[in-house]
Amino acid sequence: MKVLIIEDEAALNKSMVDYLSSQQYLCESAIDYRSALDKIEQYAYDCIVLDLMLPGGNGMNLLKELKASNKMDGVIIISARNELQDKIDGLQEGADDYLTKPFHLSELSVRIAAIIRRKNMQGSNAISFEEITLDNAAKTVKVNNVEVLLTRKEYDLLLYFIVNKNRVISKNAMASHLWGDDMDMAENYDFIYAHIKNLRKKLLAAGAGDYLHSIYGMGYKFSVK
Amino acid sequence: MKLFAQYNRLNIFATVVIFLVGSCTFYVLLRYILIRQMDTSLQSEQQEIVQYVHLHHTLPEIINTREQRESFVIDTASKYTCEFFNSIEAGTGKEYRDIRFSIAVGADNYIIVVSKPMDSTQLLLKLIIGVTVVMIALILVAGIFINRRILNGLWKPFYETVNQVKDYNVTTQQAISLPVTQTDEFALLNQSLGVMIERVQNDYESLKRFTGHAAHEIQTPLAVIRTQLDMLMQQENLLQRYAPGISEIEQAVQRLSRLNQSLLLLTKVENRQFVLDEDVHIERIIADKCTELTEIMQVKHIALSLTVAPFTVHFHKHLAEIVVSNLINNAIRYNRPSGLVNIVLENGILSISNTSSLPFLDQDHVFQRFYRHADVKTEGNGLGLSIVKQICDFAGFRASYHYLDDMHIFMVDFNTRTSL
């Protein structure tokens, strides 16, 4: 899976590349309009992470270029501007998603995964981790081919964990993922704990391995280990 | 009162006064001249009589006509050389001009009075009054006509300009087209307005760019911090020592980011960067928000009562969501465990009331930025209510706070449109 990261802030660009590379994505980065345009014209990507304010040009024009050349690349806009109009414009120009800075890398990763799944319609909509299989179209989960009934939130959490497998995810990032950034964090931690407890219980009961590890003082990690 | 009407009123007043004074002066002058003429003719009468007496040594026969009356009286006591005076005939009230002089005929001394009626001066007076009245009437009528003509014609560009300026809205960025006019004053007005509007537009644009840039300049470093933290926490050996610290930093980043977003929102509302052109179903927004918060209310054992009648208002959907969500969030955040939240939407008045461990709040300060009751410990950023207030002020709705029966009540009246 090839991903192009277009972001002029070097530190931000690098951390995105590092995080996504560790998840079997092949990442390339561009830090200005010119080099981004070159890369877009020459190669095809599964997903492009696009910052709107770039030295040398507006990210929106890159979107137009992509559209004009009929490229199938998925695009997720990352912008510092939390403007409704920007979102509408971006999505109208053919972007698949819009993420406002500051975001969690786990959130970015789950959004990229969703875009790639949507783009690869020939592939199945299934995501699997060991004996757990998620059918993203039907929103169902099977453990060893036996369906497990999960609530919507639990399903969301499981998908989020599997996409970000082997990574430590903070409670804060999970709360933002499930309830958005507007909610108070401290209060949400209790829910997160309740949801995770239920999810783990259901998975274990269905015969899955215990993959959910709690990281003290921080959050959780979904891994075989 | 219209400028021209004021000008006209003064003008007509002055003209009428000048006309009256002029007419009086004219009358006095003419009368003076006429009397002088009469006096001359009376003097020639006197000379005729003196000559007649000189020739015939007797007084002439008195022939009174309409034009002239004479009277001879013997009086030895008084002597007049020549004296003019006015007299009024007792019966008819006619005014006469008289000359009185003494003459000696033989041994007798006669006092002779010759009178001539002043018909012509009275006629003159009547004429002058008539002409004056007609002139004043003409001035008034002309004034009204000129007024109407000027207001309809000459002032037209002015009213067009005024209408354009009235409809002008800086947020819509439409160019204003001021009418072309031949009148120098209006051309100057339009030109100055044009310059002013351009400046306002530029200021507004730069302000808008500023909020955009401010967001970028603050949110981007925050994004760097957050993503670096995400990377840092993958180092599990580090986590064992620094997990609480990293978690704290993460929360601080979140708070900072939310604070920044809230301040930007406030600035944008203050700058009126939203166009209120959507029909918003308030009841739907309330329903969505309540569904979203069911879980948190269950955990806190808060009972929700909803009495919502559909209400649609011309507003901005995103702003409406912020208003509703800030109020409901507050009602939950500052509630006590096993408390109550009542949401009522009736006749376009939204009232959200909640129980709380807090006593009643200061009505004057509750909507102020960063206002917190001294007992509040939770981490709300202190901007929620001031955002609600600002949005309501901008949209012309009335937001208010009351404390009744241990309930904190926040009300928004979507009916009132005071500003705009």
XYZ file of C-alpha atoms in Angstrom:
645
model
C 0.000 0.000 0.000
C 1.526 3.290 -1.078
C 0.779 6.421 0.840
C 1.958 9.941 0.017
C 2.233 12.402 2.878
C 2.070 16.030 1.789
C 2.827 18.237 4.785
C 5.212 21.164 5.052
C 5.855 20.858 8.793
C 8.863 18.530 8.786
C 8.373 17.085 12.271
C 4.729 16.342 11.615
C 5.536 14.833 8.243
C 8.189 12.590 9.738
C 6.039 11.292 12.588
C 3.256 10.430 10.145
C 5.716 8.623 7.904
C 7.213 6.756 10.883
C 3.878 5.674 12.286
C 2.378 4.581 8.974
C 5.584 2.841 7.856
C 5.405 0.671 10.939
C 1.973 -0.473 9.737
C 3.145 -1.935 6.453
C 2.425 1.165 4.434
C 4.992 2.295 1.926
C 5.288 5.986 2.665
C 6.655 8.813 0.615
C 6.637 12.420 1.645
C 6.502 15.812 -0.009
C 7.024 19.076 1.810
C 5.954 21.618 -0.764
C 3.538 22.108 -3.625
C 6.053 21.544 -6.422
C 7.425 18.221 -5.208
C 3.927 17.037 -4.308
C 2.718 17.809 -7.820
C 5.684 15.945 -9.333
C 4.993 12.868 -7.245
C 1.266 12.920 -7.939
C 1.860 13.185 -11.676
C 4.441 10.402 -11.788
C 3.087 7.779 -9.441
C -0.193 6.345 -8.262
C -0.929 6.096 -4.543
C -3.527 4.204 -2.584
C -3.959 7.196 -0.358
C -2.685 10.754 -0.210
C -2.538 12.696 3.046
C -2.862 16.311 2.028
C -2.221 19.475 3.994
C -4.051 22.457 2.496
C -1.620 25.272 3.285
C 1.581 24.511 1.454
C 4.554 26.601 0.464
C 4.221 27.314 -3.237
C 0.535 26.638 -3.630
C -2.797 25.637 -2.207
C -3.460 21.956 -1.510
C -6.900 22.423 -3.016
C -5.270 22.859 -6.433
C -3.538 19.498 -6.063
C -6.973 17.972 -5.550
C -8.135 19.612 -8.755
C -5.093 18.255 -10.578
C -5.884 14.761 -9.366
C -9.477 15.072 -10.439
C -8.471 16.471 -13.827
C -6.135 13.548 -14.530
C -8.758 11.027 -13.402
C -6.508 9.505 -10.766
C -8.104 7.081 -8.370
C -5.940 7.992 -5.385
C -7.826 8.277 -2.139
C -7.290 11.663 -0.455
C -7.550 12.656 3.168
C -7.175 16.355 3.908
C -5.450 17.364 7.118
C -6.011 21.004 7.914
C -5.452 23.372 10.794
C -8.647 25.153 9.832
C -11.707 23.669 11.430
C -13.917 25.377 8.889
C -17.114 23.814 7.695
C -16.711 25.507 4.327
C -13.213 24.079 3.877
C -14.551 20.613 4.595
C -17.403 21.009 2.136
C -15.088 22.417 -0.540
C -12.539 19.653 -0.009
C -15.066 16.869 -0.159
C -16.674 18.426 -3.222
C -13.318 18.539 -4.965
C -13.038 14.806 -4.508
C -11.340 14.348 -1.135
C -12.498 11.278 0.795
C -12.066 12.581 4.309
C -11.130 15.665 6.293
C -9.172 15.611 9.540
C -8.555 18.679 11.664
C -5.208 19.256 13.341
C -4.162 18.265 15.914
C -5.096 14.639 15.333
C -3.908 11.346 16.750
C -1.803 9.163 14.495
C -4.044 6.223 15.347
C -7.002 8.264 14.091
C -5.205 9.110 10.862
C -4.322 5.485 10.412
C -7.877 4.254 10.895
C -9.177 6.851 8.430
C -6.564 5.906 5.828
C -7.455 2.246 6.245
C -11.118 3.083 5.705
C -10.362 5.034 2.533
C -8.198 2.260 1.121
C -10.887 -0.338 1.878
C -13.449 1.781 0.129
C -11.226 2.290 -2.919
C -10.317 -1.378 -3.313
C -13.777 -2.564 -4.111
C -12.456 -5.670 -5.877
C -10.931 -6.874 -2.619
C -13.197 -8.119 0.126
C -14.442 -5.813 2.824
C -13.019 -8.138 5.430
C -10.286 -7.231 7.884
C -8.798 -9.938 9.966
C -6.506 -10.383 12.879
C -5.596 -13.958 13.770
C -8.902 -15.783 14.305
C -10.956 -12.553 14.367
C -12.570 -11.398 11.134
C -14.477 -8.151 10.644
C -16.880 -7.667 7.750
C -16.895 -3.944 7.372
C -19.863 -3.826 5.021
C -22.177 -5.710 7.345
C -20.421 -4.459 10.500
C -20.236 -8.024 11.829
C -17.471 -9.838 13.690
C -16.625 -13.511 13.543
C -14.269 -15.405 15.773
C -13.321 -18.760 14.222
C -16.207 -18.202 11.812
C -18.749 -17.864 14.589
C -20.473 -14.513 14.797
C -20.024 -12.436 17.930
C -22.622 -9.794 18.708
C -21.027 -6.431 19.447
C -22.548 -3.039 20.059
C -21.750 -0.280 17.570
C -19.199 1.284 19.909
C -17.542 -2.040 20.615
C -17.314 -2.775 16.906
C -15.775 0.658 16.311
C -13.257 0.060 19.059
C -12.283 -3.368 17.738
C -11.810 -2.041 14.198
C -9.772 0.836 15.578
C -7.583 -1.565 17.561
C -7.027 -3.958 14.667
C -6.110 -1.186 12.241
C -3.684 0.145 14.852
C -2.501 -3.274 15.937
C 0.778 -3.489 17.824
C 0.653 0.208 18.653
C 0.071 1.772 22.032
C -3.105 3.812 21.915
C -3.835 6.368 24.592
C -7.196 6.550 26.323
C -7.336 10.119 25.121
C -6.996 9.073 21.472
C -9.675 6.421 21.962
C -12.047 8.925 23.539
C -11.513 11.337 20.652
C -12.116 8.531 18.182
C -15.352 7.398 19.786
C -16.871 10.677 20.910
C -15.052 13.390 19.035
C -12.840 16.086 20.481
C -15.568 18.056 22.189
C -16.139 15.816 25.152
C -14.372 16.049 28.455
C -11.729 13.411 28.645
C -11.745 12.504 32.301
C -15.419 11.611 32.209
C -15.012 9.477 29.118
C -12.324 7.291 30.572
C -14.943 5.489 32.616
C -16.921 4.626 29.493
C -13.838 3.512 27.682
C -13.023 1.203 30.491
C -16.572 -0.187 30.473
C -16.563 -0.698 26.707
C -13.177 -2.361 26.710
C -14.161 -4.655 29.519
C -17.247 -5.773 27.601
C -15.366 -6.168 24.337
C -12.657 -8.277 25.909
C -15.232 -10.414 27.691
C -17.147 -11.074 24.481
C -14.032 -11.902 22.481
C -12.689 -14.253 25.131
C -16.064 -15.956 25.458
C -16.088 -16.553 21.690
C -12.727 -18.246 21.957
C -10.401 -15.504 20.730
C -7.006 -14.995 22.265
C -6.433 -12.261 24.806
C -4.980 -9.607 22.552
C -6.035 -6.487 24.436
C -3.277 -5.406 26.720
C -3.624 -2.575 29.124
C -0.623 -0.261 29.328
C -0.501 1.210 32.788
C -1.234 4.915 33.008
C -1.476 5.279 29.265
C -3.983 3.192 27.385
C -4.151 -0.055 25.472
C -2.404 -2.102 22.884
C -3.866 -4.780 20.608
C -1.254 -7.419 19.842
C -0.535 -11.123 19.894
C 2.418 -11.036 22.289
C -37.423 66.744 8.685
C -35.746 66.637 5.315
C -32.761 68.838 4.724
C -34.463 70.651 1.894
C -37.674 71.121 3.850
C -35.625 72.725 6.622
C -33.819 74.911 4.148
C -37.077 75.752 2.452
C -38.806 76.627 5.689
C -36.067 79.099 6.579
C -35.946 80.442 3.070
C -39.681 81.027 2.828
C -39.784 82.584 6.261
C -37.030 85.019 5.330
C -38.626 85.793 1.980
C -41.998 86.477 3.577
C -40.452 88.727 6.230
C -38.455 90.646 3.626
C -41.553 90.939 1.514
C -43.610 92.273 4.416
C -40.934 94.758 5.420
C -40.487 95.743 1.779
C -44.213 96.245 1.313
C -44.445 98.411 4.442
C -41.509 100.532 3.343
C -42.953 100.793 -0.127
C -46.267 101.890 1.309
C -44.711 104.458 3.627
C -42.544 105.880 0.856
C -45.342 106.069 -1.681
C -47.644 107.646 0.835
C -45.006 110.215 1.668
C -44.579 111.092 -1.998
C -48.326 111.284 -2.575
C -48.813 113.512 0.430
C -46.063 115.766 -0.804
C -47.862 116.014 -4.134
C -51.153 116.817 -2.413
C -49.441 119.392 -0.284
C -48.104 121.054 -3.420
C -51.544 121.123 -4.957
C -53.036 122.435 -1.698
C -50.380 125.126 -1.674
C -51.351 126.169 -5.163
C -54.971 126.379 -3.952
C -53.758 128.639 -1.207
C -51.944 130.830 -3.693
C -55.073 131.017 -5.878
C -57.100 132.198 -2.894
C -54.441 134.685 -1.827
C -54.298 136.070 -5.355
C -58.071 136.227 -5.574
C -58.261 138.146 -2.290
C -55.457 140.407 -3.414
C -57.303 141.216 -6.647
C -60.894 141.368 -5.447
C -60.479 142.157 -1.745
C -63.064 139.520 -0.986
C -63.035 135.736 -0.484
C -63.913 133.514 -3.403
C -67.152 131.615 -3.436
C -66.970 128.248 -1.741
C -67.573 125.436 -4.208
C -67.256 122.105 -2.449
C -66.711 119.163 -4.754
C -65.707 115.550 -4.145
C -62.206 116.580 -4.933
C -62.019 119.554 -2.652
C -63.660 121.232 0.297
C -63.063 124.703 1.617
C -64.132 126.497 4.748
C -63.636 130.124 5.782
C -63.898 131.022 9.412
C -63.456 134.468 10.920
C -61.062 134.311 13.816
C -59.165 137.249 15.054
C -57.397 135.430 17.801
C -55.243 132.881 16.018
C -53.033 133.308 13.046
C -51.659 130.609 10.821
C -49.195 131.210 8.082
C -49.409 127.824 6.494
C -50.037 124.482 8.177
C -50.700 120.966 6.858
C -52.584 118.283 8.753
C -54.660 115.158 8.273
C -58.273 114.912 9.230
C -60.950 112.294 9.186
C -64.493 113.146 8.140
C -66.834 112.330 10.996
C -69.626 110.524 9.113
C -67.832 108.582 6.390
C -64.466 108.028 8.024
C -62.782 109.320 4.869
C -59.283 110.631 5.302
C -58.431 114.123 4.153
C -55.321 116.188 3.727
C -55.808 119.767 4.868
C -54.048 123.082 4.604
C -54.822 125.794 7.037
C -53.776 129.413 6.683
C -54.933 132.878 7.775
C -55.706 135.671 5.438
C -56.821 139.255 6.082
C -59.804 140.430 4.070
C -60.414 144.050 4.865
C -60.434 144.212 8.616
C -61.348 140.582 9.186
C -58.935 137.843 9.770
C -60.062 134.571 8.161
C -58.770 131.153 8.823
C -59.066 129.153 5.652
C -58.975 125.387 5.524
C -58.753 123.579 2.196
C -59.129 119.753 2.277
C -58.556 117.112 -0.354
C -59.544 113.462 0.117
C -56.771 110.885 0.237
C -58.649 108.282 -1.817
C -55.660 107.450 -3.918
C -53.439 106.575 -0.943
C -56.050 104.156 0.352
C -56.293 102.575 -3.045
C -52.542 102.310 -3.044
C -52.577 100.579 0.329
C -55.154 98.083 -0.876
C -53.144 97.383 -4.013
C -49.934 96.863 -2.148
C -51.546 94.512 0.390
C -53.161 92.575 -2.445
C -49.932 92.246 -4.392
C -48.036 91.215 -1.256
C -50.526 88.490 -0.371
C -50.480 87.148 -3.917
C -46.667 87.173 -3.977
C -46.368 85.353 -0.675
C -48.839 82.756 -1.867
C -46.810 82.376 -5.061
C -43.606 81.912 -3.077
C -45.189 79.179 -0.950
C -46.630 77.365 -3.944
C -43.350 77.641 -5.828
C -41.550 76.379 -2.732
C -43.721 73.297 -2.569
C -43.250 72.569 -6.259
C -39.506 73.081 -6.172
C -39.337 70.914 -3.076
C -41.174 68.074 -4.767
C -39.180 68.378 -7.934
C -35.886 68.445 -6.042
C -36.724 65.509 -3.821
C -37.859 63.424 -6.763
C -35.164 64.444 -9.142
C -32.121 66.112 -7.720
C -31.966 64.049 -4.521
C -32.622 60.735 -6.273
C -28.944 59.709 -6.448
C -28.650 60.433 -2.746
C -31.499 58.096 -1.847
C -30.156 55.417 -4.175
C -26.820 55.629 -2.402
C -28.502 55.435 0.981
C -30.436 52.335 -0.058
C -27.302 50.663 -1.367
C -25.444 51.371 1.851
C -28.387 50.114 3.903
C -28.355 46.766 2.096
C -24.591 46.466 2.206
C -23.246 43.541 4.168
C -19.519 43.157 4.587
C -19.737 39.388 5.049
C -21.322 38.715 1.680
C -18.483 40.498 -0.129
C -20.737 41.736 -2.896
C -19.483 44.820 -4.661
C -21.598 47.898 -4.034
C -22.701 49.798 -7.161
C -23.275 53.436 -6.326
C -25.276 55.481 -8.850
C -23.464 57.796 -11.251
C -24.495 61.393 -10.612
C -23.882 64.821 -12.103
C -24.115 66.519 -8.715
C -20.676 67.225 -7.288
C -21.698 66.712 -3.659
C -23.222 63.296 -4.323
C -20.327 62.256 -6.508
C -18.025 63.167 -3.620
C -20.212 61.228 -1.191
C -20.219 58.172 -3.433
C -16.517 58.365 -3.981
C -15.797 58.611 -0.238
C -18.199 55.759 0.460
C -16.504 53.673 -2.189
C -13.115 54.264 -0.607
C -14.475 53.537 2.863
C -16.171 50.319 1.779
C -13.036 49.124 0.080
C -11.066 49.768 3.252
C -13.661 48.005 5.405
C -13.657 45.085 2.995
C -9.883 44.868 3.142
C -9.846 45.066 6.931
C -12.470 42.375 7.089
C -10.546 40.156 4.716
C -7.319 40.556 6.648
C -9.172 39.805 9.879
C -10.559 36.658 8.314
C -7.141 35.698 7.047
C -5.788 36.382 10.510
C -8.142 33.916 12.186
C -7.234 31.365 9.561
C -3.547 31.944 10.064
C -3.822 32.007 13.838
C -5.503 28.609 13.661
C -2.785 27.303 11.435
C 0.030 28.725 13.494
C -1.284 27.251 16.732
C -2.912 24.037 15.569
C 0.101 22.899 13.561
C 2.558 22.934 16.475
C -0.113 21.231 18.561
C -0.362 18.575 15.859
C 3.397 18.140 15.999
C 3.288 17.720 19.787
C 0.426 15.263 19.605
C 1.908 13.092 16.872
C 5.305 13.101 18.547
C 3.614 11.961 21.740
C 1.882 9.203 19.800
C 5.309 8.103 18.561
C 6.872 8.465 21.978
C 4.354 6.217 23.644
C 5.315 3.406 21.297
C 8.589 3.157 23.228
C 7.366 0.834 25.902
C 10.493 1.061 27.987
C 9.923 4.822 28.188
C 6.297 4.360 29.128
C 7.151 2.467 32.249
C 8.674 5.611 33.694
C 6.920 8.452 31.925
C 3.390 7.240 31.212
C 1.620 9.662 33.613
C 3.638 12.592 32.286
C 2.926 11.763 28.674
C -0.733 11.363 29.505
C -0.791 14.785 31.161
C 0.883 16.419 28.192
C -1.638 14.760 25.914
C -4.549 16.139 27.910
C -2.988 19.585 28.018
C -2.609 19.524 24.235
C -6.250 18.607 23.905
C -7.322 21.429 26.197
C -5.157 23.931 24.387
C -6.510 22.844 21.048
C -10.093 23.123 22.229
C -9.436 26.492 23.784
C -7.917 27.721 20.546
C -10.889 26.463 18.545
C -13.297 28.137 20.955
C -11.482 31.469 20.824
C -11.399 31.341 17.054
C -15.094 30.570 16.978
C -15.787 33.516 19.280
C -13.733 35.805 17.081
C -15.530 34.609 13.993
C -18.940 35.138 15.555
C -17.872 38.584 16.727
C -16.688 39.401 13.227
C -20.003 38.150 11.885
C -18.352 35.698 9.565
C -21.424 33.509 9.418
C -24.343 33.985 7.092
C -27.653 33.090 8.656
C -29.431 31.623 5.668
C -30.479 28.125 6.668
C -33.758 26.836 8.019
C -32.745 24.979 11.139
C -34.930 22.426 12.905
C -34.037 23.039 16.524
C -35.922 19.943 17.741
C -33.807 17.675 15.512
C -30.581 19.120 16.804
C -31.762 18.578 20.368
C -32.737 14.986 19.592
C -29.357 14.233 17.979
C -27.461 15.773 20.842
C -29.466 13.853 23.438
C -28.867 10.542 21.660
C -25.165 11.337 21.623
C -25.148 11.978 25.341
C -27.395 9.106 26.492
C -24.422 7.063 27.551
C -22.788 9.716 29.685
C -26.116 10.494 31.344
C -26.615 6.829 32.142
C -23.206 6.620 33.784
C -23.874 9.714 35.857
C -27.429 8.493 36.612
C -28.904 11.696 35.301
C -32.583 11.603 34.397
C -33.499 13.453 31.210
C -36.940 14.822 30.509
C -37.641 16.052 27.007
C -40.642 18.173 26.034
C -39.952 19.311 22.537
C -42.334 20.829 20.015
C -40.953 21.181 16.472
C -39.600 24.631 15.758
C -37.850 25.889 12.662
C -35.865 29.092 12.609
C -33.814 30.941 10.017
C -30.342 30.428 11.404
C -26.998 28.680 10.810
C -27.008 24.925 11.364
C -23.500 24.677 12.738
C -24.063 27.606 15.120
C -27.370 26.132 16.267
C -25.581 22.863 17.042
C -22.973 24.723 19.065
C -25.612 26.606 21.077
C -27.635 23.485 21.863
C -24.638 21.301 22.525
C -22.877 23.805 24.802
C -26.018 24.258 26.892
C -26.750 20.534 27.213
C -23.092 19.721 27.891
C -23.093 22.261 30.710
C -26.338 20.892 32.122
C -24.656 17.496 32.368
C -21.165 18.597 33.340
C -22.234 20.709 36.307
C -24.975 18.331 37.371
C -24.843 16.288 40.534
C -24.998 12.480 40.474
C -28.597 11.239 40.120
C -29.625 14.726 39.059
C -32.147 15.998 36.538
C -31.983 17.652 33.148
C -35.167 19.132 31.691
C -35.166 20.226 28.103
C -38.221 22.126 26.937
C -38.741 23.622 23.493
C -42.054 25.421 23.273
C -43.133 28.244 20.987
C -39.549 28.708 19.948
C -38.237 29.124 23.477
C -35.592 26.628 24.457
C -35.223 26.153 28.169
C -32.627 23.801 29.589
C -32.679 23.369 33.334
C -30.598 21.185 35.568
C -29.955 20.347 39.169
C -26.486 21.061 40.424
C -24.366 21.102 43.507
C -23.541 24.712 42.675
C -25.584 27.531 44.207
C -27.158 30.115 41.927
C -24.759 31.886 39.602
C -24.182 35.554 39.124
C -26.520 36.629 36.356
C -24.179 39.406 35.261
C -21.119 37.213 34.983
C -22.419 33.837 33.925
C -22.045 34.596 30.209
C -18.625 36.204 30.552
C -15.500 34.621 29.157
C -13.586 32.413 31.549
C -16.157 32.950 34.267
C -16.176 30.025 36.665
C -17.941 29.641 39.931
C -15.443 29.323 42.740
C -16.606 25.765 43.520
C -16.107 24.472 39.979
C -13.306 21.988 39.585
C -14.019 20.342 36.257
C -12.099 21.264 33.183
C -14.598 23.137 31.044
C -12.699 25.865 29.254
C -14.950 28.652 30.530
C -15.970 29.738 27.051
C -19.034 27.593 26.413
C -21.632 30.044 27.701
C -19.951 33.114 26.295
C -20.000 31.412 22.901
C -23.724 30.748 23.366
C -24.286 34.387 24.306
C -22.202 35.691 21.441
C -24.000 33.546 18.884
C -27.386 34.591 20.286
C -26.417 38.268 20.211
C -25.213 37.893 16.649
C -28.389 36.145 15.514
C -30.611 38.467 17.555
C -31.887 35.822 19.971
C -32.203 36.436 23.676
C -30.193 34.225 26.014
C -30.857 34.392 29.731
C -30.138 32.634 32.993
C -32.450 32.112 35.966
C -32.310 30.172 39.174
C -35.596 28.746 40.378
C -36.462 25.914 42.798
C -32.852 24.685 42.986
C -32.691 24.474 39.195
C -30.299 26.361 36.963
C -32.297 27.454 33.939
C -30.770 28.644 30.691
C -33.186 30.005 28.121
C -32.812 30.946 24.502
C -35.693 32.711 22.830
C -35.522 31.962 19.116
C -38.451 34.294 18.374
C -36.890 37.622 19.144
C -34.917 39.166 16.369
C -33.636 42.269 18.032
C -30.496 42.971 16.080
C -29.645 42.059 12.470
